Short mmCIF file of C-alpha atoms in Angstrom, two decimals:
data_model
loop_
_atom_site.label_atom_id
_atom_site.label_comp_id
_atom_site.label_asym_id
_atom_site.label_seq_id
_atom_site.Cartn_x
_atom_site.Cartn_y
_atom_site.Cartn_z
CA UNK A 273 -72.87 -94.36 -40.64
CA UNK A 274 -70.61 -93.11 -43.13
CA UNK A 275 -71.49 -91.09 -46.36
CA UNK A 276 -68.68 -90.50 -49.39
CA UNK A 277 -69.08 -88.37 -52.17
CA UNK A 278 -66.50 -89.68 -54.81
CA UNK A 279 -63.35 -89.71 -52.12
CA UNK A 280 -64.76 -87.30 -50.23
CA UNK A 281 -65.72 -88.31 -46.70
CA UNK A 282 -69.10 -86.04 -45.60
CA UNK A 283 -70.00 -85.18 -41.93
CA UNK A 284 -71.25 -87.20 -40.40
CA UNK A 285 -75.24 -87.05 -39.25
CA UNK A 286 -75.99 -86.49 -35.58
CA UNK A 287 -79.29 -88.64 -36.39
CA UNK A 288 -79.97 -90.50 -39.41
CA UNK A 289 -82.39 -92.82 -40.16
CA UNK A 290 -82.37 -95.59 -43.00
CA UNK A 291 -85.46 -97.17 -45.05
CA UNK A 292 -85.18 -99.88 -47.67
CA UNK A 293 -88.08 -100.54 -50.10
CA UNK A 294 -88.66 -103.48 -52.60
CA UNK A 295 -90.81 -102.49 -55.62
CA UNK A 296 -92.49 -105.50 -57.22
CA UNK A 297 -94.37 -105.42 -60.84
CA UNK A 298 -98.54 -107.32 -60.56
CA UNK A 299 -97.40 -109.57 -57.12
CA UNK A 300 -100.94 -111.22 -56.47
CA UNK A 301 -101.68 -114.05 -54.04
CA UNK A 302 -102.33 -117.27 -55.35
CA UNK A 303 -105.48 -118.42 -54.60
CA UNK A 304 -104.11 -122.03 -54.69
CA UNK A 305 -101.84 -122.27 -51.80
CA UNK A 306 -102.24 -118.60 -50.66
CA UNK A 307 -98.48 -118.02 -51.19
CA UNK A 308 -97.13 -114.70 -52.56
CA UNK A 309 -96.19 -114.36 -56.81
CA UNK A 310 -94.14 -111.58 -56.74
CA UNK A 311 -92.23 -110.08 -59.76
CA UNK A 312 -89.38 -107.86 -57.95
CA UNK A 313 -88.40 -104.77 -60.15
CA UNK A 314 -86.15 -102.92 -57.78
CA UNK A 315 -84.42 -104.40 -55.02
CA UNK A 316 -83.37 -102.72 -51.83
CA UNK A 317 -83.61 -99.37 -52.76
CA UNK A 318 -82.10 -96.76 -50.13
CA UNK A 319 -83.89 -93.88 -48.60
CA UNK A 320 -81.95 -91.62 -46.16
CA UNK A 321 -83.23 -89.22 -43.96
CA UNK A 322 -80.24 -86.92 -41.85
CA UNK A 323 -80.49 -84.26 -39.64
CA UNK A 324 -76.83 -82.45 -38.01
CA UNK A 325 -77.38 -80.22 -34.94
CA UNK A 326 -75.54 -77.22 -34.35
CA UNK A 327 -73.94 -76.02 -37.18
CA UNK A 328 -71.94 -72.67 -38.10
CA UNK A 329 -73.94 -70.66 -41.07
CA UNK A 330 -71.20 -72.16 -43.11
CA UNK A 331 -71.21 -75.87 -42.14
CA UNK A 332 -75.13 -75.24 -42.70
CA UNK A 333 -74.39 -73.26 -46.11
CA UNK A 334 -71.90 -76.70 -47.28
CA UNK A 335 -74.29 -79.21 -46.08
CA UNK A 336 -77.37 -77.37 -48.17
CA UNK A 337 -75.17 -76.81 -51.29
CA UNK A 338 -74.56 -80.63 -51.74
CA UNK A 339 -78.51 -81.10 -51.72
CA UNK A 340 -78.75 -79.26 -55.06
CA UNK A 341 -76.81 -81.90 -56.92
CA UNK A 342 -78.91 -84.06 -58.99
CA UNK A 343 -78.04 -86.63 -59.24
CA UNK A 344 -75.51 -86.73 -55.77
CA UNK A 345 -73.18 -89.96 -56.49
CA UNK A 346 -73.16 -91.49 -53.29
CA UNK A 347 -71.35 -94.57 -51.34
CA UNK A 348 -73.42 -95.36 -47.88
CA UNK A 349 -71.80 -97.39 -45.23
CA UNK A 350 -75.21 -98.41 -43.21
CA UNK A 351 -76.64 -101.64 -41.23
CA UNK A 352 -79.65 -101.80 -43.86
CA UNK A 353 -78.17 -102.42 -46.63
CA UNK A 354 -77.05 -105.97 -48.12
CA UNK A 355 -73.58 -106.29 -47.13
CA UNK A 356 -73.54 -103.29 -45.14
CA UNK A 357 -72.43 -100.99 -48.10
CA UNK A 358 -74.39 -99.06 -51.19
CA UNK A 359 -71.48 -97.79 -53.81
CA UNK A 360 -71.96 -95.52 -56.24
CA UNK A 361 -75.28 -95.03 -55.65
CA UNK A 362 -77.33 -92.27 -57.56
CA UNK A 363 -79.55 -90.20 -54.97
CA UNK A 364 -82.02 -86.88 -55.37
CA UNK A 365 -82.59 -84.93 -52.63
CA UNK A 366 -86.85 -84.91 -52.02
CA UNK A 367 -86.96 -82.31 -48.94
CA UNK A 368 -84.51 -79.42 -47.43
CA UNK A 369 -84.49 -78.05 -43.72
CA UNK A 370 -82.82 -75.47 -41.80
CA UNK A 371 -83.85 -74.30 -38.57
CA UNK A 372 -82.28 -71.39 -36.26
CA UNK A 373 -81.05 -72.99 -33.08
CA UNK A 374 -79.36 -69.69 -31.42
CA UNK A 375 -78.36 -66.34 -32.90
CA UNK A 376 -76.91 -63.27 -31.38
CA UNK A 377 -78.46 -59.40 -31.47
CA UNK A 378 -77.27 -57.11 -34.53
CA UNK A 379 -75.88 -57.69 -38.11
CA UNK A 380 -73.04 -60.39 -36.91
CA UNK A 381 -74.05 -63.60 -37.65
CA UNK A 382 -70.60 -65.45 -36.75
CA UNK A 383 -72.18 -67.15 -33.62
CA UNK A 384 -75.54 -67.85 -35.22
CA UNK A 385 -76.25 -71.84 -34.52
CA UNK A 386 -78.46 -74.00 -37.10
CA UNK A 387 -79.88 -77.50 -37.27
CA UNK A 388 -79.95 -78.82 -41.27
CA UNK A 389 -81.32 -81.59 -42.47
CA UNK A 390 -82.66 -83.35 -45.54
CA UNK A 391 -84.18 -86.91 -47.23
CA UNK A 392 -82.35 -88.88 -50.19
CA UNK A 393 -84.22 -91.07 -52.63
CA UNK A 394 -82.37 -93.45 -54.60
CA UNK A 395 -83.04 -93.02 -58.37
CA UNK A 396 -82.17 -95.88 -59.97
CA UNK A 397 -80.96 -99.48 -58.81
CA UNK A 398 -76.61 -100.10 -58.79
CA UNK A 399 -75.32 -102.90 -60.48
CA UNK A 400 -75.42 -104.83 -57.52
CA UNK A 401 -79.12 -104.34 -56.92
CA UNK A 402 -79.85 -105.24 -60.57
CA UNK A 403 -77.94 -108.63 -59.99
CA UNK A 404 -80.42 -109.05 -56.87
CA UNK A 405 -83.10 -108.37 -58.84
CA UNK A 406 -82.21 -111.11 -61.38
CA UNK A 407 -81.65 -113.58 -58.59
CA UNK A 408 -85.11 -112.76 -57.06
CA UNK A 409 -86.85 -113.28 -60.64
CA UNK A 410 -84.59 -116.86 -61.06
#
């Protein structure tokens, strides 16, 4: 899996896992042949959910500050997507997490130890997923 933020290569995830969804507009079953009429209005839209494992306070505090941007510009190199890559993709962090692995006693916090993680929606369809969508309504 690998995650880009303009040129910027992210961390990488110690877990991550990857949904695609189809959004169709008054699909029905026909009731002659039982097959499905489907109008597809989004296709292959991304969902990302990431989780990295022992951070520093300030790996944690850069992976957290990204989550704020709305909306994070995105390319995804991942199995579930057509062709293996989503470019330019417009995302929207949904849910935040940071949990204390370790710490230490007193004030110091240098060898403090924290799991982050967080979910990405995709908020709107890339060019290439509006041409699939045109191909599926053809």
């Amino acid at each position: 899996m690998l995650w880009k933020k303009g040129n910027q290569v992210l961390q990488t995830p110690s877990t991550y896992s990857a949904d695609i969804e189809d959004t169709d507009n008054d699909s029905y079953t026909s009731i002659v042949d039982g097959s499905l009429i489907d109008n597809p209005i989004a296709v292959g839209m991304l969902k990302l959910s990431m989780a990295w494992d022992l951070n520093s306070e300030e790996e944690a505090e850069e992976l957290m500050q990204i989550t704020y941007e709305n909306p994070l510009v995105l390319t995804i190199k991942v199995p579930v997507v057509q062709g293996g890559l989503l470019q330019n993709a417009k995302f929207r962090v949904s849910k935040r997490k940071v949990e204390m692995i370790d710490t230490e006693k007193g004030e110091s916090t240098s060898n403090t130890r924290w799991k982050c993680s967080f979910n990405l929606m995709q908020k709107e369809l890339t060019e290439a997923q509006k041409q699939a969508v045109e191909e599926a309504n053809s």
